[in-house]
mmCIF file of C-alpha atoms and ligand atoms in Angstrom:
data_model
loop_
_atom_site.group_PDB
_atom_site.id
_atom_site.type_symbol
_atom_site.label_atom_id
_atom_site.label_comp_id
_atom_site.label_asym_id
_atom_site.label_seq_id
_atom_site.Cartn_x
_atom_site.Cartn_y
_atom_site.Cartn_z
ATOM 1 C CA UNK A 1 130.534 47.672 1.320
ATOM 2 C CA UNK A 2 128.762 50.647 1.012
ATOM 3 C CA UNK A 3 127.645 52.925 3.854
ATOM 4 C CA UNK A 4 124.567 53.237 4.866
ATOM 5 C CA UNK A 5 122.092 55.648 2.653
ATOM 6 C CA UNK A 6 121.314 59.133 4.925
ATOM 7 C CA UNK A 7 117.292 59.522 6.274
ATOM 8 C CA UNK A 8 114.896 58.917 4.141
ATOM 9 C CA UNK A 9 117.038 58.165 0.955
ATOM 10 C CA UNK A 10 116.691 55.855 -2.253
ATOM 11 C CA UNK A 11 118.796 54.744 -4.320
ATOM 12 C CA UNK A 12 118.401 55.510 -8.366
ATOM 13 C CA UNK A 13 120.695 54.018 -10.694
ATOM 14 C CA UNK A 14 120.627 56.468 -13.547
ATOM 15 C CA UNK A 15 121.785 60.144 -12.462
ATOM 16 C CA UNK A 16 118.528 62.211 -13.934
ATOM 17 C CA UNK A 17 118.410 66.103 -15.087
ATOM 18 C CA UNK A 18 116.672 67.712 -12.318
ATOM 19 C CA UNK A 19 115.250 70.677 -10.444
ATOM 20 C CA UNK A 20 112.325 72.523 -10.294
ATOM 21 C CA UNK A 21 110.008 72.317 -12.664
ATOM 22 C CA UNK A 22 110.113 76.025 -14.502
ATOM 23 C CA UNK A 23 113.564 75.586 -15.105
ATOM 24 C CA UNK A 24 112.541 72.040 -17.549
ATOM 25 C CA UNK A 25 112.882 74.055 -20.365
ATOM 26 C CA UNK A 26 115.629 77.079 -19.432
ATOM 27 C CA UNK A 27 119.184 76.227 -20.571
ATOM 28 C CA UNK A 28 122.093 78.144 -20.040
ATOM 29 C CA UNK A 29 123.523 80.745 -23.183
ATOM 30 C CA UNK A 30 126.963 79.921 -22.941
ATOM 31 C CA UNK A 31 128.264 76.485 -22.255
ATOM 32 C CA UNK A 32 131.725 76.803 -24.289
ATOM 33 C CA UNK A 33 133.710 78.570 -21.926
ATOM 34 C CA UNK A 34 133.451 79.412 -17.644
ATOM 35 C CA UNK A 35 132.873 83.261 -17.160
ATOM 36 C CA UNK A 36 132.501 83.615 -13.339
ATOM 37 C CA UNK A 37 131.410 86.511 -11.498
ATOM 38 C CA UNK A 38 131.845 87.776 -8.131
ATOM 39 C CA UNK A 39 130.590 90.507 -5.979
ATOM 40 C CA UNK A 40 130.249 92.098 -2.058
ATOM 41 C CA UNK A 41 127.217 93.893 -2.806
ATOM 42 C CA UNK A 42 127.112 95.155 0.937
ATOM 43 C CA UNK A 43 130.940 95.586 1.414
ATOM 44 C CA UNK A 44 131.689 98.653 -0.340
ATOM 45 C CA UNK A 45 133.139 102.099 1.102
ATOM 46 C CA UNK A 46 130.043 103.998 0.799
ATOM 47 C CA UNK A 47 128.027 104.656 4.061
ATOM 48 C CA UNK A 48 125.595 102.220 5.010
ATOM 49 C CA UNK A 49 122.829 104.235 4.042
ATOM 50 C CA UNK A 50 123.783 104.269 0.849
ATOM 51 C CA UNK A 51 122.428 101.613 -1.567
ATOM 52 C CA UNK A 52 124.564 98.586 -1.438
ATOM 53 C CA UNK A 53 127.685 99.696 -3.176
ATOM 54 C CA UNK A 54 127.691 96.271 -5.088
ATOM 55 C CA UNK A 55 131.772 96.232 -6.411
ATOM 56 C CA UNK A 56 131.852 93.085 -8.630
ATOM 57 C CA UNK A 57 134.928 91.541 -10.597
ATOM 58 C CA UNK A 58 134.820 89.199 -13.407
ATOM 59 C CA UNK A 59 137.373 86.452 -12.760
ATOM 60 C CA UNK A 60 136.814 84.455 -15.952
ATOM 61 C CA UNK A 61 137.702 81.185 -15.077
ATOM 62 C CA UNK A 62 138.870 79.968 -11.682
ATOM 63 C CA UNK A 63 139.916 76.621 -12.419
ATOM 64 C CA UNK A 64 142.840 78.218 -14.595
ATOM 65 C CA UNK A 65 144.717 78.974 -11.821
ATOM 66 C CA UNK A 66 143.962 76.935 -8.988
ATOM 67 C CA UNK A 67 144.978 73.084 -7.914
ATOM 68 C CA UNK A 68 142.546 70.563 -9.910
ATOM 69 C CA UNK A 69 141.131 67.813 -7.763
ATOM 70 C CA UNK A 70 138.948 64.847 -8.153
ATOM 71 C CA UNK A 71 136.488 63.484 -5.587
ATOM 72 C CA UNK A 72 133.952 60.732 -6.009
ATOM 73 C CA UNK A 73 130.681 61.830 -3.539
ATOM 74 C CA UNK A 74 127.198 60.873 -3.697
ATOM 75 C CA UNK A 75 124.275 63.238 -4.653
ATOM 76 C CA UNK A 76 120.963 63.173 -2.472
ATOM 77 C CA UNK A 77 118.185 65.186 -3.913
ATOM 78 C CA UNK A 78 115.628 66.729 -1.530
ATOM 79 C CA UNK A 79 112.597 64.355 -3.073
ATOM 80 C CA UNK A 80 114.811 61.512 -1.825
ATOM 81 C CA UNK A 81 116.707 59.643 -4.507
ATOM 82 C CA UNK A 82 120.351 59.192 -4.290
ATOM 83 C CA UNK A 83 122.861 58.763 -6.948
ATOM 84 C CA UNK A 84 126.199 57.398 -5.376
ATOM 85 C CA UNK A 85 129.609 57.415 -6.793
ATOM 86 C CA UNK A 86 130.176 60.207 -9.140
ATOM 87 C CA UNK A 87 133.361 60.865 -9.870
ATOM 88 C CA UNK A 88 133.306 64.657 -9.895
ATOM 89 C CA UNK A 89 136.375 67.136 -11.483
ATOM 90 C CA UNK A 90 137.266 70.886 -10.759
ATOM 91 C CA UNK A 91 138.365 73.191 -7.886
ATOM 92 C CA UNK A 92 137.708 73.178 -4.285
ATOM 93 C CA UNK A 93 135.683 76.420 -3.202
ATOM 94 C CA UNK A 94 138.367 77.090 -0.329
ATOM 95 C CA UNK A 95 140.866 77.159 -2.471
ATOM 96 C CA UNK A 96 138.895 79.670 -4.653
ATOM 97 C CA UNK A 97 138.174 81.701 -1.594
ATOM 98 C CA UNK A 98 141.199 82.293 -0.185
ATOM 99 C CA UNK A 99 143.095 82.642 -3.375
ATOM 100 C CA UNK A 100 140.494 84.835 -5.242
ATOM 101 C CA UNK A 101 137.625 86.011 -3.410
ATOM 102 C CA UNK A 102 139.113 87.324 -0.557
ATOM 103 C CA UNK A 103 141.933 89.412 -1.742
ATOM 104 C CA UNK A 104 139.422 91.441 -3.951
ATOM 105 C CA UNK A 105 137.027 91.974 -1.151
ATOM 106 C CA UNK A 106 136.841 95.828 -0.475
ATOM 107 C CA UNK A 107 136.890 95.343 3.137
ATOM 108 C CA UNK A 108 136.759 92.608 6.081
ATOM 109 C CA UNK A 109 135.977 89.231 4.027
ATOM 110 C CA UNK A 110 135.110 87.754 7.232
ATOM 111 C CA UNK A 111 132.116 89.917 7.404
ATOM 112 C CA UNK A 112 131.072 88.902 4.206
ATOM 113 C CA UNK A 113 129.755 85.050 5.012
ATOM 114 C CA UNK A 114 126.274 84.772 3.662
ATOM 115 C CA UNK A 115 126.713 83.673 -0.220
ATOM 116 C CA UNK A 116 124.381 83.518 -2.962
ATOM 117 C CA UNK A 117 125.233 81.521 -5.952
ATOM 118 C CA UNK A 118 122.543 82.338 -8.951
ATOM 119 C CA UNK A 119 122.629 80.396 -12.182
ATOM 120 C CA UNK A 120 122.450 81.337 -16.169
ATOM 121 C CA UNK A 121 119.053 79.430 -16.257
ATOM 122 C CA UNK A 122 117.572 82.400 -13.627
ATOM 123 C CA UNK A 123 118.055 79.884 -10.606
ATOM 124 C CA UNK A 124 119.423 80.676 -7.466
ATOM 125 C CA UNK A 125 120.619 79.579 -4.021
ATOM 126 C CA UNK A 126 122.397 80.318 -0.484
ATOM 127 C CA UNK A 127 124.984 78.765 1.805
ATOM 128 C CA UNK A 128 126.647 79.993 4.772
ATOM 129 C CA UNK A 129 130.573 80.626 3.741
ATOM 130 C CA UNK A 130 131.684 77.864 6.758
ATOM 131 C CA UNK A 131 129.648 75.314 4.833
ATOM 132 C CA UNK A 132 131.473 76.501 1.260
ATOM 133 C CA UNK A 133 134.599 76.088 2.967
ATOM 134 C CA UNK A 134 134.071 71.945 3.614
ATOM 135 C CA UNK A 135 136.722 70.221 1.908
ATOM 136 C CA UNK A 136 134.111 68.620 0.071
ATOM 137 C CA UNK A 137 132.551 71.549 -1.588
ATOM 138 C CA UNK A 138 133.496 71.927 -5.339
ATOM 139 C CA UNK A 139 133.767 74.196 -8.015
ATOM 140 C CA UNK A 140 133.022 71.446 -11.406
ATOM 141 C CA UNK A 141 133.496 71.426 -14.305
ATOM 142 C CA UNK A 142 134.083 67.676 -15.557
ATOM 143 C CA UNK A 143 131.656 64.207 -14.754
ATOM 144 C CA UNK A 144 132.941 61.171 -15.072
ATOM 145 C CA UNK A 145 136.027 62.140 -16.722
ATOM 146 C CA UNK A 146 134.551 64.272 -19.106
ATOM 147 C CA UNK A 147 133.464 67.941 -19.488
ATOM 148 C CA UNK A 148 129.980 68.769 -17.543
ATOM 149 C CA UNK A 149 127.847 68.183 -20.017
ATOM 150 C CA UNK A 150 123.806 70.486 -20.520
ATOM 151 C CA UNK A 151 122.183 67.640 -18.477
ATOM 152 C CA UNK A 152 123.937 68.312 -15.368
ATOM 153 C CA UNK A 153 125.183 72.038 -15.404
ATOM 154 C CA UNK A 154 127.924 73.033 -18.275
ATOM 155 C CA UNK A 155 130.074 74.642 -18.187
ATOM 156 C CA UNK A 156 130.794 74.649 -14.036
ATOM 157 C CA UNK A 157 128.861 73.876 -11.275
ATOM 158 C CA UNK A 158 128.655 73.506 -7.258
ATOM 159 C CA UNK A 159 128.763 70.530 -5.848
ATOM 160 C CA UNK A 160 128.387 70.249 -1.885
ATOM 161 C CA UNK A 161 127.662 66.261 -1.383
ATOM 162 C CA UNK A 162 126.839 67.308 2.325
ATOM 163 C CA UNK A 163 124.105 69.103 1.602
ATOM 164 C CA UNK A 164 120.416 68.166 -0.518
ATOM 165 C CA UNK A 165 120.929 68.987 -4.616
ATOM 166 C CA UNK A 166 118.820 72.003 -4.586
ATOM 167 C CA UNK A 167 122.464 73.263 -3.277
ATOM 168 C CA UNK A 168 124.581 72.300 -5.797
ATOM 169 C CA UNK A 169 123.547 75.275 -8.713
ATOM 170 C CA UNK A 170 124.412 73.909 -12.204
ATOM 171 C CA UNK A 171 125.144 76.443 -15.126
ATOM 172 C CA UNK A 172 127.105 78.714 -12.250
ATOM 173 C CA UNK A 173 127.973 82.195 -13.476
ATOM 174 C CA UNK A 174 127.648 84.659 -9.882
ATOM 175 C CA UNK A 175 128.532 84.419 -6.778
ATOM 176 C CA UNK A 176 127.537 87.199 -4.080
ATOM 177 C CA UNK A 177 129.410 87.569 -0.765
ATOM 178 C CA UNK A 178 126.533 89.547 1.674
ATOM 179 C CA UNK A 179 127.524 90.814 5.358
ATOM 180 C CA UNK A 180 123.615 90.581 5.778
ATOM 181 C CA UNK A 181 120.646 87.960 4.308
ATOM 182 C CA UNK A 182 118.218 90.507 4.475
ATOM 183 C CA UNK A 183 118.250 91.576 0.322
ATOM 184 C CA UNK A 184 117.721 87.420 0.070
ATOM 185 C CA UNK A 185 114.765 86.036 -1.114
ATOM 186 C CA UNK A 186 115.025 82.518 -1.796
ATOM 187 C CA UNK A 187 113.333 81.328 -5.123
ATOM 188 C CA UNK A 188 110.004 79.603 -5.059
ATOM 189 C CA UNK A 189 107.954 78.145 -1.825
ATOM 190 C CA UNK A 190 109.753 79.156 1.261
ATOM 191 C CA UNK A 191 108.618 76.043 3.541
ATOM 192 C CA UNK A 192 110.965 73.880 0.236
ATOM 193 C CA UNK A 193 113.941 76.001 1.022
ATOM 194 C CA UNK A 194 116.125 75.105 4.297
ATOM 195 C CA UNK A 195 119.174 77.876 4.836
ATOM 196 C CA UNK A 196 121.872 74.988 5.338
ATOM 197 C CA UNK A 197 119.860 72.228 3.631
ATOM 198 C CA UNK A 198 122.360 69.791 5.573
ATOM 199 C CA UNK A 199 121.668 66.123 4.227
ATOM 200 C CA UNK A 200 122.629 63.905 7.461
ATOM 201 C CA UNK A 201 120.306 65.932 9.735
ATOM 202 C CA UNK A 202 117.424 65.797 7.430
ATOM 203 C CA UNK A 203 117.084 69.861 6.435
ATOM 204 C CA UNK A 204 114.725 69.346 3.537
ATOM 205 C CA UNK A 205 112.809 72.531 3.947
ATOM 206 C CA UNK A 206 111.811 74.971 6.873
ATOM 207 C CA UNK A 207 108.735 74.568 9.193
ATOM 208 C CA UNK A 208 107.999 71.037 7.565
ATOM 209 C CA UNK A 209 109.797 68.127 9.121
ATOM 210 C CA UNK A 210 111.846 66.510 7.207
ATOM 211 C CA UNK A 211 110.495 63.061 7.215
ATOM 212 C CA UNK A 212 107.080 64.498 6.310
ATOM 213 C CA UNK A 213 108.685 66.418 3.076
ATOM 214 C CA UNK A 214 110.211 63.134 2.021
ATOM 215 C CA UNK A 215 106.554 61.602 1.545
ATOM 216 C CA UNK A 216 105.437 64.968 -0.160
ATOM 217 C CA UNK A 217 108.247 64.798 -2.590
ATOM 218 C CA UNK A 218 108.452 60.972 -3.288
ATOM 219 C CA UNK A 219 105.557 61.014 -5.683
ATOM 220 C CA UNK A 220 106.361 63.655 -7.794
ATOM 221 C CA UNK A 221 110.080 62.352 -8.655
ATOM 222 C CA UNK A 222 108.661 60.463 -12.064
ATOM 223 C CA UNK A 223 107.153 63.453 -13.372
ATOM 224 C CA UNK A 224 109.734 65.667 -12.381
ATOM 225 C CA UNK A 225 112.132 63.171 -14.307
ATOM 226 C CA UNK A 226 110.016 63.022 -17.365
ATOM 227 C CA UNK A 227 109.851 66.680 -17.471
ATOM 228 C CA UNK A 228 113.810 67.644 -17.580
ATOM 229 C CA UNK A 229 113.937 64.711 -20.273
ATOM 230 C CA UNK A 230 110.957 66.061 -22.521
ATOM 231 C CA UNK A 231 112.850 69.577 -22.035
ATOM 232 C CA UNK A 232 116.154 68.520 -22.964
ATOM 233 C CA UNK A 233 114.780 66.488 -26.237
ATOM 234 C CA UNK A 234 112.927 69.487 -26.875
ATOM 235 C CA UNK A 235 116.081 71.667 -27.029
ATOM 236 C CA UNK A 236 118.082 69.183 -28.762
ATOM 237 C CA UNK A 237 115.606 68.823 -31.865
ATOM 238 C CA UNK A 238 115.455 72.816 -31.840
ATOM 239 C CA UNK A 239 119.126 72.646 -32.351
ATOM 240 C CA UNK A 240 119.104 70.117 -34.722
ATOM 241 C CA UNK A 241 116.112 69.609 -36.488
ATOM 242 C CA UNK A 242 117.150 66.620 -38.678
ATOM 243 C CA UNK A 243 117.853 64.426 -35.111
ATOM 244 C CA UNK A 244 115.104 62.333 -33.699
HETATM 245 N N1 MTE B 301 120.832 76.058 -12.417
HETATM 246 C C1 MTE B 301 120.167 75.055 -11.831
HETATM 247 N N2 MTE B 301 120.766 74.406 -10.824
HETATM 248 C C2 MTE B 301 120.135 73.391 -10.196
HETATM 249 C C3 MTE B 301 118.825 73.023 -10.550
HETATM 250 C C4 MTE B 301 118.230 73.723 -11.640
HETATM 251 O O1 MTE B 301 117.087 73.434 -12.061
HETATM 252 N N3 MTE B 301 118.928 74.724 -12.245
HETATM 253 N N4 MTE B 301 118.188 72.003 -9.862
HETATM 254 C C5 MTE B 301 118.713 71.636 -8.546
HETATM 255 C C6 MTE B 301 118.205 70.385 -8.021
HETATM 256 S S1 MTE B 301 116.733 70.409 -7.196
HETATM 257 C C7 MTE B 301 118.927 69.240 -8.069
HETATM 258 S S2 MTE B 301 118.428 67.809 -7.336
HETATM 259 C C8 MTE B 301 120.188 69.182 -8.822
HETATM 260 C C9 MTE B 301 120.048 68.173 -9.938
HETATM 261 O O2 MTE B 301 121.267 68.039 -10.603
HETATM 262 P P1 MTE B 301 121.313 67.209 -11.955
HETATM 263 O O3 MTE B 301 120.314 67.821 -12.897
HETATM 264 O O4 MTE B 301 122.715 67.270 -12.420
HETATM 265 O O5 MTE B 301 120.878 65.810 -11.595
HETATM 266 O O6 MTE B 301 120.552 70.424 -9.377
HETATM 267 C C10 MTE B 301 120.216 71.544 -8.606
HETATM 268 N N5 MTE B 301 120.795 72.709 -9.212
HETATM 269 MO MO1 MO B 302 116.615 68.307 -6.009
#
């Protein structure tokens, strides 16, 4: 019944905190309620010689005000396992863009189309606004039925199924429109970090095929794994001292 797995996928049962491995032990300050900004930090009115004129608006909570949907996709991280199925709740991003970002965008929004999305655990990532727009791309905020919980990115979170889960930023809190990727630097090595990351064409990384990245990354899933769990148990005696 179900479809074929894309290149160089696995299939895990269990759907495992993950990421790189500084952010094992970084956790998000507020989980209790969505407080989403958003910015055109090279859209403003001053002249372009200026530094960029960076006008931001808080829009609290987007999935307040916009349709709710629910979409069951399956997550492929770049190190090659697969969790299928997940029933995912929130917003689509089109339907957040073209009922709140672009009306506050000081000038063309079409201009704007390169879009960072950076994290309240200090992570950070890009897309190109077409790929955004997919029907597929989500704003999240429930799992399963139930509210995101610390494991996989309270209080809201990306999800774009079409693209590796280095993508899909968890603990969401900005969201930068750019004309121009040239203030970008991607976080960590630049060879692990593709610009469209797209799953069914293999864009693991740049300059390293991607078949060759898959047997880089294989090995260190377990670790990786045992990490984000040792992290999370970590926080969750801090928190409560008396649990074991
Ligand atoms: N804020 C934040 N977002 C993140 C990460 C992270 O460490 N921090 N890891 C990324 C990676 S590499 C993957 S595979 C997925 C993992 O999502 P999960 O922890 O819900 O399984 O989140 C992505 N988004
Ligand atoms: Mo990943």
């Amino acid at each position: 019944m179900n479809t074929p797995l894309p290149p160089g996928q696995r299939e895990r049962p269990d759907f495992p905190r993950f990421g790189l491995l500084p952010f094992a032990t970084r956790f998000p300050s507020q989980t209790d309620r969505i407080d989403l900004h958003v910015s055109f930090p090279d859209s403003g009115t001053a002249p372009a010689s200026a530094p960029p004129a960076n006008v931001g608006t808080d829009v609290g909570n987007p999935l307040a005000q916009l349709p709710r949907v629910e979409q069951t996709s399956d997550f492929h991280c770049v190190t090659t396992w697969t969790r299928r199925g997940l029933r995912w709740g929130g917003v689509r991003f089109a339907d957040f863009y073209e009922q709140i970002v672009a009306p506050l965008c000081p000038a063309d929004p079409a201009a704007a189309r390169f879009v960072v999305l950076r994290a309240q655990d200090g992570a950070r990532t890009s897309l190109p606004l077409e790929d955004l727009l997919s029907p597929g791309v989500l704003l999240a905020d429930h799992l399963d039925g139930q509210p995101l919980p610390m494991e996989h990115g309270a209080p809201l979170r990306l999800i774009a199924p079409a693209h590796y889960g280095y993508k899909s930023v968890k603990h969401l809190n900005r969201i930068e429109f750019w004309r121009s990727d040239e203030h970008y630097r991607p976080y960590g090595l630049r060879f692990m970090v593709h610009p469209r990351a797209r799953v069914a064409l293999e864009e693991r990384g740049q300059w390293v095929p991607g078949w060759l990245l898959r047997h880089l990354y294989r090995p260190l899933i377990g670790m990786t794994v045992a990490r984000f769990e040792h992290g999370m148990r970590e926080r969750r005696e801090t928190l409560d001292p008396g649990e074991k």
